[in-house]
CSV table of C-alpha atoms and ligand atoms in Angstrom, one decimal:
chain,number,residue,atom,x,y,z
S,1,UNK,CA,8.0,-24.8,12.9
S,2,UNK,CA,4.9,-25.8,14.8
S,3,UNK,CA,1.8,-23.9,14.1
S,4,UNK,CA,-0.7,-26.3,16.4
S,5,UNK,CA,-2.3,-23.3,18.1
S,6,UNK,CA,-2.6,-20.7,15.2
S,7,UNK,CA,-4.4,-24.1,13.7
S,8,UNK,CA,-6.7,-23.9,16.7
S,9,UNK,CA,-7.3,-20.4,17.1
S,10,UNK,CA,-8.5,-20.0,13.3
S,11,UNK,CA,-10.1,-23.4,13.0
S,12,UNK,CA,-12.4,-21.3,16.0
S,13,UNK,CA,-12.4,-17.7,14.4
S,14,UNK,CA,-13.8,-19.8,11.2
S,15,UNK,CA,-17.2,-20.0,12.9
S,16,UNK,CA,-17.9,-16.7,13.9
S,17,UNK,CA,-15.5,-14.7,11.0
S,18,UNK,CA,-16.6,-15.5,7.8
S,19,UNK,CA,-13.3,-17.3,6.2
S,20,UNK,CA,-12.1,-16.9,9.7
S,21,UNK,CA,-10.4,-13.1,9.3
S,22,UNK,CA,-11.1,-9.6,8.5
S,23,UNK,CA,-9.5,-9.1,4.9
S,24,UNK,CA,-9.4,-11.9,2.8
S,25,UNK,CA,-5.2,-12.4,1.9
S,26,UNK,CA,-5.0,-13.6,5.6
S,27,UNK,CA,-6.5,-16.4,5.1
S,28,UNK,CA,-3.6,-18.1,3.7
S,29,UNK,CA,-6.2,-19.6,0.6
S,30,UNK,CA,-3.5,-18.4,-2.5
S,31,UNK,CA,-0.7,-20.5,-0.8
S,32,UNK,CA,-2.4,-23.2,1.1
S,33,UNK,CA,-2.2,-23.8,4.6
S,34,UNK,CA,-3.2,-21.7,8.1
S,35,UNK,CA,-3.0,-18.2,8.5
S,36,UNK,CA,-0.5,-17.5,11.5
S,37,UNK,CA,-1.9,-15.6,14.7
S,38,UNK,CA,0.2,-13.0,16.1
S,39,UNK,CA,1.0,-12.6,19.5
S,40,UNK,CA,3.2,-9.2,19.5
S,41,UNK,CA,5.8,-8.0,17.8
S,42,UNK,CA,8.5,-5.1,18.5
S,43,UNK,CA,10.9,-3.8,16.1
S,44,UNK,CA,11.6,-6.2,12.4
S,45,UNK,CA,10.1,-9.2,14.4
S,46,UNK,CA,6.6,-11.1,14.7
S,47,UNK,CA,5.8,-13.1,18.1
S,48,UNK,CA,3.5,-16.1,16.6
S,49,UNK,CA,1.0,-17.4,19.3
S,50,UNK,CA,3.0,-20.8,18.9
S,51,UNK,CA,6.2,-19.3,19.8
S,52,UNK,CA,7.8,-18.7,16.8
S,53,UNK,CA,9.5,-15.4,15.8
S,54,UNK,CA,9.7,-14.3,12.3
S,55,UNK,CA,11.4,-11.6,10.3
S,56,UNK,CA,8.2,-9.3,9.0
S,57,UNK,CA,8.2,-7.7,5.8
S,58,UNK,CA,4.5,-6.9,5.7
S,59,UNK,CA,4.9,-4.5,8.5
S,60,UNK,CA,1.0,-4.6,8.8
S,61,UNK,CA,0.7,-4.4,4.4
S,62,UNK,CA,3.2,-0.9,4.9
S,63,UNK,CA,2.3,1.2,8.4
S,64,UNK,CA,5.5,0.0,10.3
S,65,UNK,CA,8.2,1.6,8.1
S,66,UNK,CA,10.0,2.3,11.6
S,67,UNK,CA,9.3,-1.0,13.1
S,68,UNK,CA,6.7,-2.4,15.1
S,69,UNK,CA,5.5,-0.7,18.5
S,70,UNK,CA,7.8,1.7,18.1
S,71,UNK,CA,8.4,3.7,21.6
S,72,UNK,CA,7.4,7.3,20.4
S,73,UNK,CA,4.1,6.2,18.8
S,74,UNK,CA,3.4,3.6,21.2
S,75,UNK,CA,3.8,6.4,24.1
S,76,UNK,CA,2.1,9.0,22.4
S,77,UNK,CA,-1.3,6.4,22.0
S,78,UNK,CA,-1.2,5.9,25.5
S,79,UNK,CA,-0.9,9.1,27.0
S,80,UNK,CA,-3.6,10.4,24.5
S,81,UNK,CA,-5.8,7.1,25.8
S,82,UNK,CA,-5.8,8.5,29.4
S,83,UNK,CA,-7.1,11.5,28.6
S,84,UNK,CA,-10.4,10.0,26.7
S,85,UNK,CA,-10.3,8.2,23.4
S,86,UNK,CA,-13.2,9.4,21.1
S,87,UNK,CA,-15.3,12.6,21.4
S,88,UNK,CA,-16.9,13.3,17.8
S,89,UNK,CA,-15.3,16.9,18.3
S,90,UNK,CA,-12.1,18.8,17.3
S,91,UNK,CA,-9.2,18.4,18.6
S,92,UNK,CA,-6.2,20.5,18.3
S,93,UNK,CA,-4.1,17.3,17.6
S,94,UNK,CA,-6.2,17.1,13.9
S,95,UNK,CA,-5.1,20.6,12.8
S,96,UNK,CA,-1.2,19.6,14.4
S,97,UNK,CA,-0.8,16.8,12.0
S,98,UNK,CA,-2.8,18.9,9.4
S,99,UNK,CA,-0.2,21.4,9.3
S,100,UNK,CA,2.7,18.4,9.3
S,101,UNK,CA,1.7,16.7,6.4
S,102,UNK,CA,0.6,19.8,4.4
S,103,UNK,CA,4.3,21.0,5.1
S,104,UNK,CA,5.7,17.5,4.1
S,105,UNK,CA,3.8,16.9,1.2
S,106,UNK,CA,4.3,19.5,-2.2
S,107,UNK,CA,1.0,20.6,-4.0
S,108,UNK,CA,-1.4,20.1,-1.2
S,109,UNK,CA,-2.8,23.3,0.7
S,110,UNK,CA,-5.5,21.4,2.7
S,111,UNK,CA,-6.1,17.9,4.0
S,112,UNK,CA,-9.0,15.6,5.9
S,113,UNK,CA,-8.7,12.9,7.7
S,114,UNK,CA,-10.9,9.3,6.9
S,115,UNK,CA,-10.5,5.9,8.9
S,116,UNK,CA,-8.5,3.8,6.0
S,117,UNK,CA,-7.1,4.2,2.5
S,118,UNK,CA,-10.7,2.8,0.8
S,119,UNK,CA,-12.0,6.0,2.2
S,120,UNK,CA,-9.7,8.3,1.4
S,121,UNK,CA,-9.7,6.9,-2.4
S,122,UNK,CA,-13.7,6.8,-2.2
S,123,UNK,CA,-14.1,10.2,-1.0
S,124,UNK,CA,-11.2,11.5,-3.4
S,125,UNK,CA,-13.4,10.2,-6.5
S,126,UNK,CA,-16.5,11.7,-5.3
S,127,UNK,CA,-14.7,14.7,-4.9
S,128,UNK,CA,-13.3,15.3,-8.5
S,129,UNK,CA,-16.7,13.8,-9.9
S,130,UNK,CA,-18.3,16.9,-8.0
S,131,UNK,CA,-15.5,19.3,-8.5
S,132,UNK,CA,-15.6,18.5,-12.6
S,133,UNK,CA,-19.2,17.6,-12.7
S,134,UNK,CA,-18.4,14.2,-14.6
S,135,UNK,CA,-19.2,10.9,-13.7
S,136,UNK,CA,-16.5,8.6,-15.2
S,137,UNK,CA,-13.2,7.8,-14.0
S,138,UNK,CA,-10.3,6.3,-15.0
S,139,UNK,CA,-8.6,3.0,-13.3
S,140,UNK,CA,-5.7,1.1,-14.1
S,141,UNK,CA,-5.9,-2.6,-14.4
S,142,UNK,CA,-4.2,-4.4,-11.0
S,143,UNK,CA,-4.5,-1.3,-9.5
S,144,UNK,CA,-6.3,-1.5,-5.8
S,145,UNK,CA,-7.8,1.4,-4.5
S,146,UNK,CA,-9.9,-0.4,-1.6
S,147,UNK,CA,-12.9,-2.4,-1.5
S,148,UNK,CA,-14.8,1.1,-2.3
S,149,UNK,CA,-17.7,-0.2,-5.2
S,150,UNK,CA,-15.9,1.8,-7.7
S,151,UNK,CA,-12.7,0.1,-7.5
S,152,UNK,CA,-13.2,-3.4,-7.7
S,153,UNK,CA,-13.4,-3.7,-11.7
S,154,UNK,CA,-10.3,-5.3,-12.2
S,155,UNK,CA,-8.8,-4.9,-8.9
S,156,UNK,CA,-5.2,-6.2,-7.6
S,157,UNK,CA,-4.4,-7.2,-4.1
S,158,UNK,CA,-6.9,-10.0,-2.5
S,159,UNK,CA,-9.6,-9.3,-5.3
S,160,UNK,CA,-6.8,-10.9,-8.0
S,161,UNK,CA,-5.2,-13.0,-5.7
S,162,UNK,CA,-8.7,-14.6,-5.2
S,163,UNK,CA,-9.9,-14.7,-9.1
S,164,UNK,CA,-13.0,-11.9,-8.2
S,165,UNK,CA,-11.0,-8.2,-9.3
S,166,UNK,CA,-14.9,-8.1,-10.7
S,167,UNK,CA,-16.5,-8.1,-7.7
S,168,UNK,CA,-20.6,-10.0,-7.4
S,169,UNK,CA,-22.3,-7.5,-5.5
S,170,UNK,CA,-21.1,-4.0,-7.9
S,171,UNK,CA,-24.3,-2.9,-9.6
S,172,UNK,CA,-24.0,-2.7,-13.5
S,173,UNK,CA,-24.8,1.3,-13.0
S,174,UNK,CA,-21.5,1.5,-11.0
S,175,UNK,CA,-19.1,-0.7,-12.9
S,176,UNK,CA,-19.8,1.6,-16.6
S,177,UNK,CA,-18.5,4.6,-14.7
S,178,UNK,CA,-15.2,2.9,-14.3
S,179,UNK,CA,-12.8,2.9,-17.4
S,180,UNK,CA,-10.4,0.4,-17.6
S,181,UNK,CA,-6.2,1.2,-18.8
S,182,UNK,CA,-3.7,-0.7,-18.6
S,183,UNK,CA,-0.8,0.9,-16.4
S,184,UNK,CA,2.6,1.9,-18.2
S,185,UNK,CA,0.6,2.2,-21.2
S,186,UNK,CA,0.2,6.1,-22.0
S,187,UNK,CA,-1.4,5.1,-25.8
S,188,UNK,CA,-4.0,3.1,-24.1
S,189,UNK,CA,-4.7,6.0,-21.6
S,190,UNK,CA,-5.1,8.3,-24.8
S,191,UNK,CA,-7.8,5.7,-26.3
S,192,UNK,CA,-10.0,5.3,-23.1
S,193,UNK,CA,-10.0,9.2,-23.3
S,194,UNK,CA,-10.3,9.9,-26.7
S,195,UNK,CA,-13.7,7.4,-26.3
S,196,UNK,CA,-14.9,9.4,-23.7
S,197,UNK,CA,-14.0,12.5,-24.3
S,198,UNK,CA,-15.8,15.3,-21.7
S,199,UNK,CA,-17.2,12.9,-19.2
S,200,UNK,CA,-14.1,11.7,-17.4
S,201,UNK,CA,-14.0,13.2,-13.7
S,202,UNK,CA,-10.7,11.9,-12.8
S,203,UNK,CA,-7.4,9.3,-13.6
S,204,UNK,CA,-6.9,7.5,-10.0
S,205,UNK,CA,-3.1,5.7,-9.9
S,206,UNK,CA,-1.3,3.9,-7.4
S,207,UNK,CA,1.9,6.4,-9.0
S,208,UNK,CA,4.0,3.0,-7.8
S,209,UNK,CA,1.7,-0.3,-8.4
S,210,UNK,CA,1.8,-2.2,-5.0
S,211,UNK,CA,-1.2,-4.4,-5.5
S,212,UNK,CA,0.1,-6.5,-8.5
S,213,UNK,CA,3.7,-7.0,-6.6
S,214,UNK,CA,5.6,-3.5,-7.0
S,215,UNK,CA,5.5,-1.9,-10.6
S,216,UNK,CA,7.7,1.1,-10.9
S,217,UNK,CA,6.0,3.8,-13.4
S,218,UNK,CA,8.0,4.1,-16.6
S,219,UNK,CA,10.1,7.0,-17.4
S,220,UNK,CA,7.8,10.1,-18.4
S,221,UNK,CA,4.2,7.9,-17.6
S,222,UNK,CA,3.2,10.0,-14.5
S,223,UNK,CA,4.2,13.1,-16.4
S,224,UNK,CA,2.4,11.9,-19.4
S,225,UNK,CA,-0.4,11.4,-17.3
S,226,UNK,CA,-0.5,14.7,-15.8
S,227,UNK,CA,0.1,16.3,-19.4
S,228,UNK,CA,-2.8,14.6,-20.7
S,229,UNK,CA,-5.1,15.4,-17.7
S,230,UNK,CA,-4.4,19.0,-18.3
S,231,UNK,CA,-4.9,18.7,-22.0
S,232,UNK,CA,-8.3,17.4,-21.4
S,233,UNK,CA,-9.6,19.0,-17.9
S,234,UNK,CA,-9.5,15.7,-15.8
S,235,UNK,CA,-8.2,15.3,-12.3
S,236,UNK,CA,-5.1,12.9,-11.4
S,237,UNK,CA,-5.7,11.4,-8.4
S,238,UNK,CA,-2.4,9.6,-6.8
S,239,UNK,CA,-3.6,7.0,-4.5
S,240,UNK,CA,-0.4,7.3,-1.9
S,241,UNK,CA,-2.1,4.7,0.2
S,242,UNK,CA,1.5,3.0,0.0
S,243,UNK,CA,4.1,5.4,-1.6
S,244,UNK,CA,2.8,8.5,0.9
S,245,UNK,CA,5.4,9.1,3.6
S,246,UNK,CA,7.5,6.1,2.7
S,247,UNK,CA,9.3,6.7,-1.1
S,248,UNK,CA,9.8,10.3,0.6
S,249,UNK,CA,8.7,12.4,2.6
S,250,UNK,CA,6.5,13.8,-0.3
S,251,UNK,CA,6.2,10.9,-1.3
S,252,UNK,CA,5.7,9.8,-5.3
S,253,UNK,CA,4.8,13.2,-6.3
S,254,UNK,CA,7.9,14.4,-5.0
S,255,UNK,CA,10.1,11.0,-5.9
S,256,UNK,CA,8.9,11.8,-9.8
S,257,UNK,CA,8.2,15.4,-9.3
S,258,UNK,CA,4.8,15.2,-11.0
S,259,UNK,CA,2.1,17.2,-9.3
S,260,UNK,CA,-0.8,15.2,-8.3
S,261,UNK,CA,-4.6,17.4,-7.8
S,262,UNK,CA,-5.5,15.0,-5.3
S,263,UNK,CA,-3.7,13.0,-2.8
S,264,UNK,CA,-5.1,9.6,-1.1
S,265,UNK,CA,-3.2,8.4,1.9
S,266,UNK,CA,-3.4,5.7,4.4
S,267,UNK,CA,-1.0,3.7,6.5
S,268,UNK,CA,2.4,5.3,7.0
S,269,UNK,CA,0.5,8.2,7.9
S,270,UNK,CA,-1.7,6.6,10.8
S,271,UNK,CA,1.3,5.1,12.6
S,272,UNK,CA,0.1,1.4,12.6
S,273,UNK,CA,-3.9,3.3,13.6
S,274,UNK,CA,-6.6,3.4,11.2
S,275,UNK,CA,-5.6,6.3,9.5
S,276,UNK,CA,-6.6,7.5,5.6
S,277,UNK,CA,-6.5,10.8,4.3
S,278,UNK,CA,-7.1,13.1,0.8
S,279,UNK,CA,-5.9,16.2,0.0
S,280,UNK,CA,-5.5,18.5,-2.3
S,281,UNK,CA,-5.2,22.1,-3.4
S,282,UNK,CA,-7.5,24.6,-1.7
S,283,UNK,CA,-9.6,25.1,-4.5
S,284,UNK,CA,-10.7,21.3,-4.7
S,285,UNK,CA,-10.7,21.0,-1.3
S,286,UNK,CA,-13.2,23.8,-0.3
S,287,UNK,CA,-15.4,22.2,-2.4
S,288,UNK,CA,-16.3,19.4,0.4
S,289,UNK,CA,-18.7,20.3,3.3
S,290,UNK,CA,-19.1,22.1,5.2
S,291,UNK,CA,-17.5,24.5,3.1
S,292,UNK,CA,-18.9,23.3,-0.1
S,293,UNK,CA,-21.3,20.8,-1.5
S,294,UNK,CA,-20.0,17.6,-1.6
S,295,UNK,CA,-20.7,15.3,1.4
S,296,UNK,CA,-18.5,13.3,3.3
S,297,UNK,CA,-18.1,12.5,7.0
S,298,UNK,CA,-17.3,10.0,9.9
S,299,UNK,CA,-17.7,9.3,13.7
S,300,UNK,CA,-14.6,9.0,14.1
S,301,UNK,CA,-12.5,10.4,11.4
S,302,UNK,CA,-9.7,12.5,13.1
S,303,UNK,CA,-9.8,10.2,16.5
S,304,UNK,CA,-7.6,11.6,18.7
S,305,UNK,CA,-5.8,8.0,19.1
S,306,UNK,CA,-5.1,7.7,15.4
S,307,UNK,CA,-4.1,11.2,14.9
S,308,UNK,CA,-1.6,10.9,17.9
S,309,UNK,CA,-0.2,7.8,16.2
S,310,UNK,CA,0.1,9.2,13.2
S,311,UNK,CA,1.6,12.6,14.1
S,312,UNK,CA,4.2,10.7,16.2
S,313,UNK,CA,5.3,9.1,13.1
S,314,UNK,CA,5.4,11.8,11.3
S,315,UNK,CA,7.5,13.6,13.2
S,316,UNK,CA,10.2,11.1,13.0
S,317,UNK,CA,10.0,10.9,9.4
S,318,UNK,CA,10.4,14.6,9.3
S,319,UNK,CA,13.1,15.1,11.6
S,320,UNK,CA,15.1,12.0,10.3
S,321,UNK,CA,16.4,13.1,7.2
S,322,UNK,CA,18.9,10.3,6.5
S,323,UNK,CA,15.7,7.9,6.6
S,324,UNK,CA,14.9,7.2,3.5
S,325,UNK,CA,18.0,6.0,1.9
S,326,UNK,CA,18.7,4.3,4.6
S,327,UNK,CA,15.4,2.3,4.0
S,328,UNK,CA,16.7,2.3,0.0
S,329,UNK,CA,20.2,1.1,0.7
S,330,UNK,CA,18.4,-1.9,2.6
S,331,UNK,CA,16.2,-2.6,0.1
S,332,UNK,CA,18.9,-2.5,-2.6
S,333,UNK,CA,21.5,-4.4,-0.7
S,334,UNK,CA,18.0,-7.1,-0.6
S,335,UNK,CA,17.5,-6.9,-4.2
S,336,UNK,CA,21.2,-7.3,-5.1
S,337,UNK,CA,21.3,-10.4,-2.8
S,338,UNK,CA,18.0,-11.7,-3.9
S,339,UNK,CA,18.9,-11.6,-7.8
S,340,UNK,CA,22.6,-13.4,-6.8
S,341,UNK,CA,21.2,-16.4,-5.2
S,342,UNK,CA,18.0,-17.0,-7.3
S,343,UNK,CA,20.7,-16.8,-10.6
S,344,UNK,CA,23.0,-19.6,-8.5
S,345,UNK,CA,19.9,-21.5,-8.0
S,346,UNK,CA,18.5,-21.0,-11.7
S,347,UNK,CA,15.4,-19.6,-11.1
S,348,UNK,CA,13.7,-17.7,-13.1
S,349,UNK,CA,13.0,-14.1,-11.8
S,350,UNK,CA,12.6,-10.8,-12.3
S,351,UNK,CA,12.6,-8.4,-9.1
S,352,UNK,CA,10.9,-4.7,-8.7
S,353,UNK,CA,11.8,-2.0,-6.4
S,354,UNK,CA,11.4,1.5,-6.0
S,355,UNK,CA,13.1,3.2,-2.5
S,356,UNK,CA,11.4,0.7,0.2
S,357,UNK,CA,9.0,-1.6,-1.8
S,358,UNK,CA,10.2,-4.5,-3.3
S,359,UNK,CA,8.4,-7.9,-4.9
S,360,UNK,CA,10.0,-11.0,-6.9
S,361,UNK,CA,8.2,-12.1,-9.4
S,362,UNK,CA,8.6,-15.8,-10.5
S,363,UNK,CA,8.8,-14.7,-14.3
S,364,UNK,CA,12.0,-13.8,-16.5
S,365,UNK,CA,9.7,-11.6,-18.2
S,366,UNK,CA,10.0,-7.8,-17.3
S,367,UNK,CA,7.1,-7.2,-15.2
S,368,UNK,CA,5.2,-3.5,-15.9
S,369,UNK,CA,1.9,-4.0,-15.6
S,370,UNK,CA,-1.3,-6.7,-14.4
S,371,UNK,CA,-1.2,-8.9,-17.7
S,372,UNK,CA,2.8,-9.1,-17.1
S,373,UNK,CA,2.6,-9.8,-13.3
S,374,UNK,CA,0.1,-12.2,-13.7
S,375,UNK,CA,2.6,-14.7,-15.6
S,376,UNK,CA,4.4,-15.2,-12.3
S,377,UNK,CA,4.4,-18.6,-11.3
S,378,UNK,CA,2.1,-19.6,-8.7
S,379,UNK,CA,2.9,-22.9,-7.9
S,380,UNK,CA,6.8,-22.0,-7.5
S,381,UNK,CA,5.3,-18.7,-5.2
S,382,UNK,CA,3.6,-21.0,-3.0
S,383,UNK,CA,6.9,-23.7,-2.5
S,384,UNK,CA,8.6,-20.1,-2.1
S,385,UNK,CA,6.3,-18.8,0.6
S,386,UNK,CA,6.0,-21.8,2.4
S,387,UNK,CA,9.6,-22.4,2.3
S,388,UNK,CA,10.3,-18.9,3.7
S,389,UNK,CA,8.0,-19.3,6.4
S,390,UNK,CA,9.9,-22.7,7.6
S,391,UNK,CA,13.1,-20.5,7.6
S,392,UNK,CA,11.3,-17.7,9.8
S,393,UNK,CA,11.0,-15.3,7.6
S,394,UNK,CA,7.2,-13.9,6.7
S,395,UNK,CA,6.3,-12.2,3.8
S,396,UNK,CA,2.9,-11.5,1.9
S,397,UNK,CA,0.7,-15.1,1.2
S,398,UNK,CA,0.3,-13.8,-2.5
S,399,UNK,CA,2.0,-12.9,-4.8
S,400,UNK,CA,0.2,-10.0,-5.9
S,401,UNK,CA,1.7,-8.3,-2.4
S,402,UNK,CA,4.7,-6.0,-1.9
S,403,UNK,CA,7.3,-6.3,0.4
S,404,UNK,CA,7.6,-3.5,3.2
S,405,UNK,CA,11.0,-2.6,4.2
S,406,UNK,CA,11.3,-1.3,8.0
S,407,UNK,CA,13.6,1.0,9.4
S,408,UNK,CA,14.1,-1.7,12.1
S,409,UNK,CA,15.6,-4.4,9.6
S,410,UNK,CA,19.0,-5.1,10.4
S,411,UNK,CA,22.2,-5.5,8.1
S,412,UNK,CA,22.4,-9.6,10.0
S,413,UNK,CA,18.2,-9.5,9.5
S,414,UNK,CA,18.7,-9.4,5.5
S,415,UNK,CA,21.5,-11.4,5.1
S,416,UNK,CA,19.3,-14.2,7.1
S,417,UNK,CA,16.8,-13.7,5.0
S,418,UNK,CA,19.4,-13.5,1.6
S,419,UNK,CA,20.2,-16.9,2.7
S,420,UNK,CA,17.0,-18.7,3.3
S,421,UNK,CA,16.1,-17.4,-0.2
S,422,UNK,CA,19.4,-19.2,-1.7
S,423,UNK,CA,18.3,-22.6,0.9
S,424,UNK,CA,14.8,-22.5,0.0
S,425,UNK,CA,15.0,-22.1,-4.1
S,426,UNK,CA,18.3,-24.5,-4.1
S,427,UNK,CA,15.3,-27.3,-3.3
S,428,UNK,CA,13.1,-26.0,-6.7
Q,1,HOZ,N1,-5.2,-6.0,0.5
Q,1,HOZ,C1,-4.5,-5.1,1.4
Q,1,HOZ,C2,-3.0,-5.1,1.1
Q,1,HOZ,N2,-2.7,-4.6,-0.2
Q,1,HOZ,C3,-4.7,-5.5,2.9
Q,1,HOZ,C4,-4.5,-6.9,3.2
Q,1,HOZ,C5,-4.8,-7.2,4.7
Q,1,HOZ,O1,-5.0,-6.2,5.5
Q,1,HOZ,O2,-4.9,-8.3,5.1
């Protein structure tokens, strides 16, 4: 495939962008090469700006779980548009989608709305660290909660997949609030608690890891979790930023059936808009201003664009009810012919998945948390990557990414792609 004008239009964006994009993964740097520009895309499929058109399973890192520019969100946006697209007011829209997602989602009475998932995660710390009155919280290593300061002590996503989790630029003061565990590991969770006992705020999880590839929780962790917050007065945050609105409608919390006290959401739940969200049982909630003291805000948090978006999607989700296994079936039927053909080909793997988010890991090893992710072999990930891409088929440029699976994916799209897996790896 030719890629002469993506070339050209980043070799320009590098002089006024620095690295030449927005968020650092796009810029190609784990696997070599140039980023590809996007023209459009509808449905499973990207438009590049060199005509190619690829198969997506980034689906814009998890928002398009229906597809890209899908007709009832792409109609609502523009309807909305006409009628004026920011006012720094209410809207009734904000309390429609409100009352949606409060319905959808068990354990939450109350929700607001933020501008991405760093901000919901940001404000849901400061939140249980004014609702408990303690400053420390709880992270897991790999984990990504944003590029909030808090978060990036040993973060996943781009901060591992470009050797700074720790990032320059995180003052000392911050960083000793943030206690490191090391996910699937309950005994570890115990220690970090046991050595600082009465001044943890809160446990923040991704309840599925999808910044380290896709790590399922083990059997009994969340409820471990949950036991142990109880035990000791500390607040266990799910950061739904992925799982929300796409494992289930409930997502994780109701996938495991372990009650979160605060939810963090972001893309599903913005419809492909810059959408986040926390929530949370009344109680915490009414703690945040103006009803209580704990500050947070935003121009446009609850813009009438992004919550038409979002409650457009929504509604589908809702109403669809055979939707989610249909995403799980496809992402099985995936996995099944993923693991055949890497076998044939003698490679050595080990896949995740849990409902619509799947990763391969270039490791025999099981892979459960950062330490065991990171023994994935980079330089086969990057022949892998490349060699997908020449196949037209587009998936994360690191290996520290999940896999999306869209609604719009066809039975003929994955066996496509089940077969440029077995052409590319029969070349390792
Ligand atoms: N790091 C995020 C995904 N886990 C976002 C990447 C991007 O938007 O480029």
């Amino acid at each position: 495939m030719n890629y002469s004008r993506s070339s050209a239009l980043f070799a320009q964006a590098e002089k006024v962008i620095p690295g030449g994009v927005n968020s650092p993964v796009r810029a190609f740097k784990a696997v070599g090469g140039t980023p590809i520009f996007v023209k459009e895309a509808k449905g499973a499929y990207l438009y590049d700006e060199d005509g190619n058109k690829l198969i997506d399973y980034i689906n814009s890192w998890g928002p398009m779980i229906l597809g890209h520019a899908y007709e009832p969100v792409v109609h609502a946006v523009i309807e909305k548009a006409k009628k004026g697209t920011s006012f720094g007011m209410p809207t009734e829209i904000e309390t429609q989608i409100a009352e949606l997602a409060v319905s959808m989602v068990p354990n939450i009475d109350k929700i607001r709305f933020v501008n991405s998932g760093t901000e919901a995660c940001m404000s849901a710390i400061r939140l249980a660290r004014g609702f408990t009155g303690n400053d420390k919280i709880i992270k897991f290593a790999g984990c990504y909660h944003g590029h909030s300061d808090s978060f990036l002590i040993q973060a996943g996503s781009g901060a591992v997949t470009f050797g700074a989790p720790n990032s320059p630029g995180v003052t000392q003061g911050t960083a000793k609030d943030t206690l490191l565990a090391k996910y699937n590991n309950i005994e570890n969770v115990k220690s970090v608690i046991h050595a600082n006992k009465g001044e943890i705020a809160c446990i923040i999880i991704e309840p599925v890891a999808g910044n380290m590839g896709c790590i399922p929780p083990k059997n009994g962790f969340l409820q471990s979790l949950r036991d142990l917050c109880d035990t000791y007065g500390i607040l266990l945050i799910f950061d739904e930023v992925m799982t929300g609105f796409r494992l289930a409608k409930g997502g994780a919390q109701e996938l495991y059936n372990v009650n979160a006290d605060i939810v963090c959401f972001g893309k599903v739940i913005g419809g492909g808009l810059p959408v986040g969200a926390f929530a949370a049982r009344e109680e915490i909630m009414n703690y945040l201003a103006p009803l209580g003291p704990i500050y947070q805000a935003g121009t446009l948090s609850g813009n009438p664009l992004a919550m038409a978006a979002g409650l457009a999607m929504l509604e589908t989700l809702n109403n669809d009810t055979e939707l989610f296994n249909r995403l799980a079936k496809k992402t099985e039927y995936l996995h099944k012919g993923f693991a055949e053909v890497l076998s044939e080909n003698n490679i050595s793997h080990t896949i995740n998945r849990v409902g619509s988010m799947i990763s391969i890991h270039f490791t025999e090893d099981q892979v459960i948390d950062f330490e065991t992710s990171a023994k994935g072999n980079n330089e086969t990930f990057k022949k892998f990557f490349h060699g997908m891409l020449q196949e037209g088929i587009y998936i994360a440029p690191s290996a520290f990414e999940t896999w999306f699976i869209t609604d719009a994916l066809t039975y003929k799209d994955l066996d496509a792609t089940i077969a440029a897996v077995k052409k590319v790896t029969s070349k390792f």
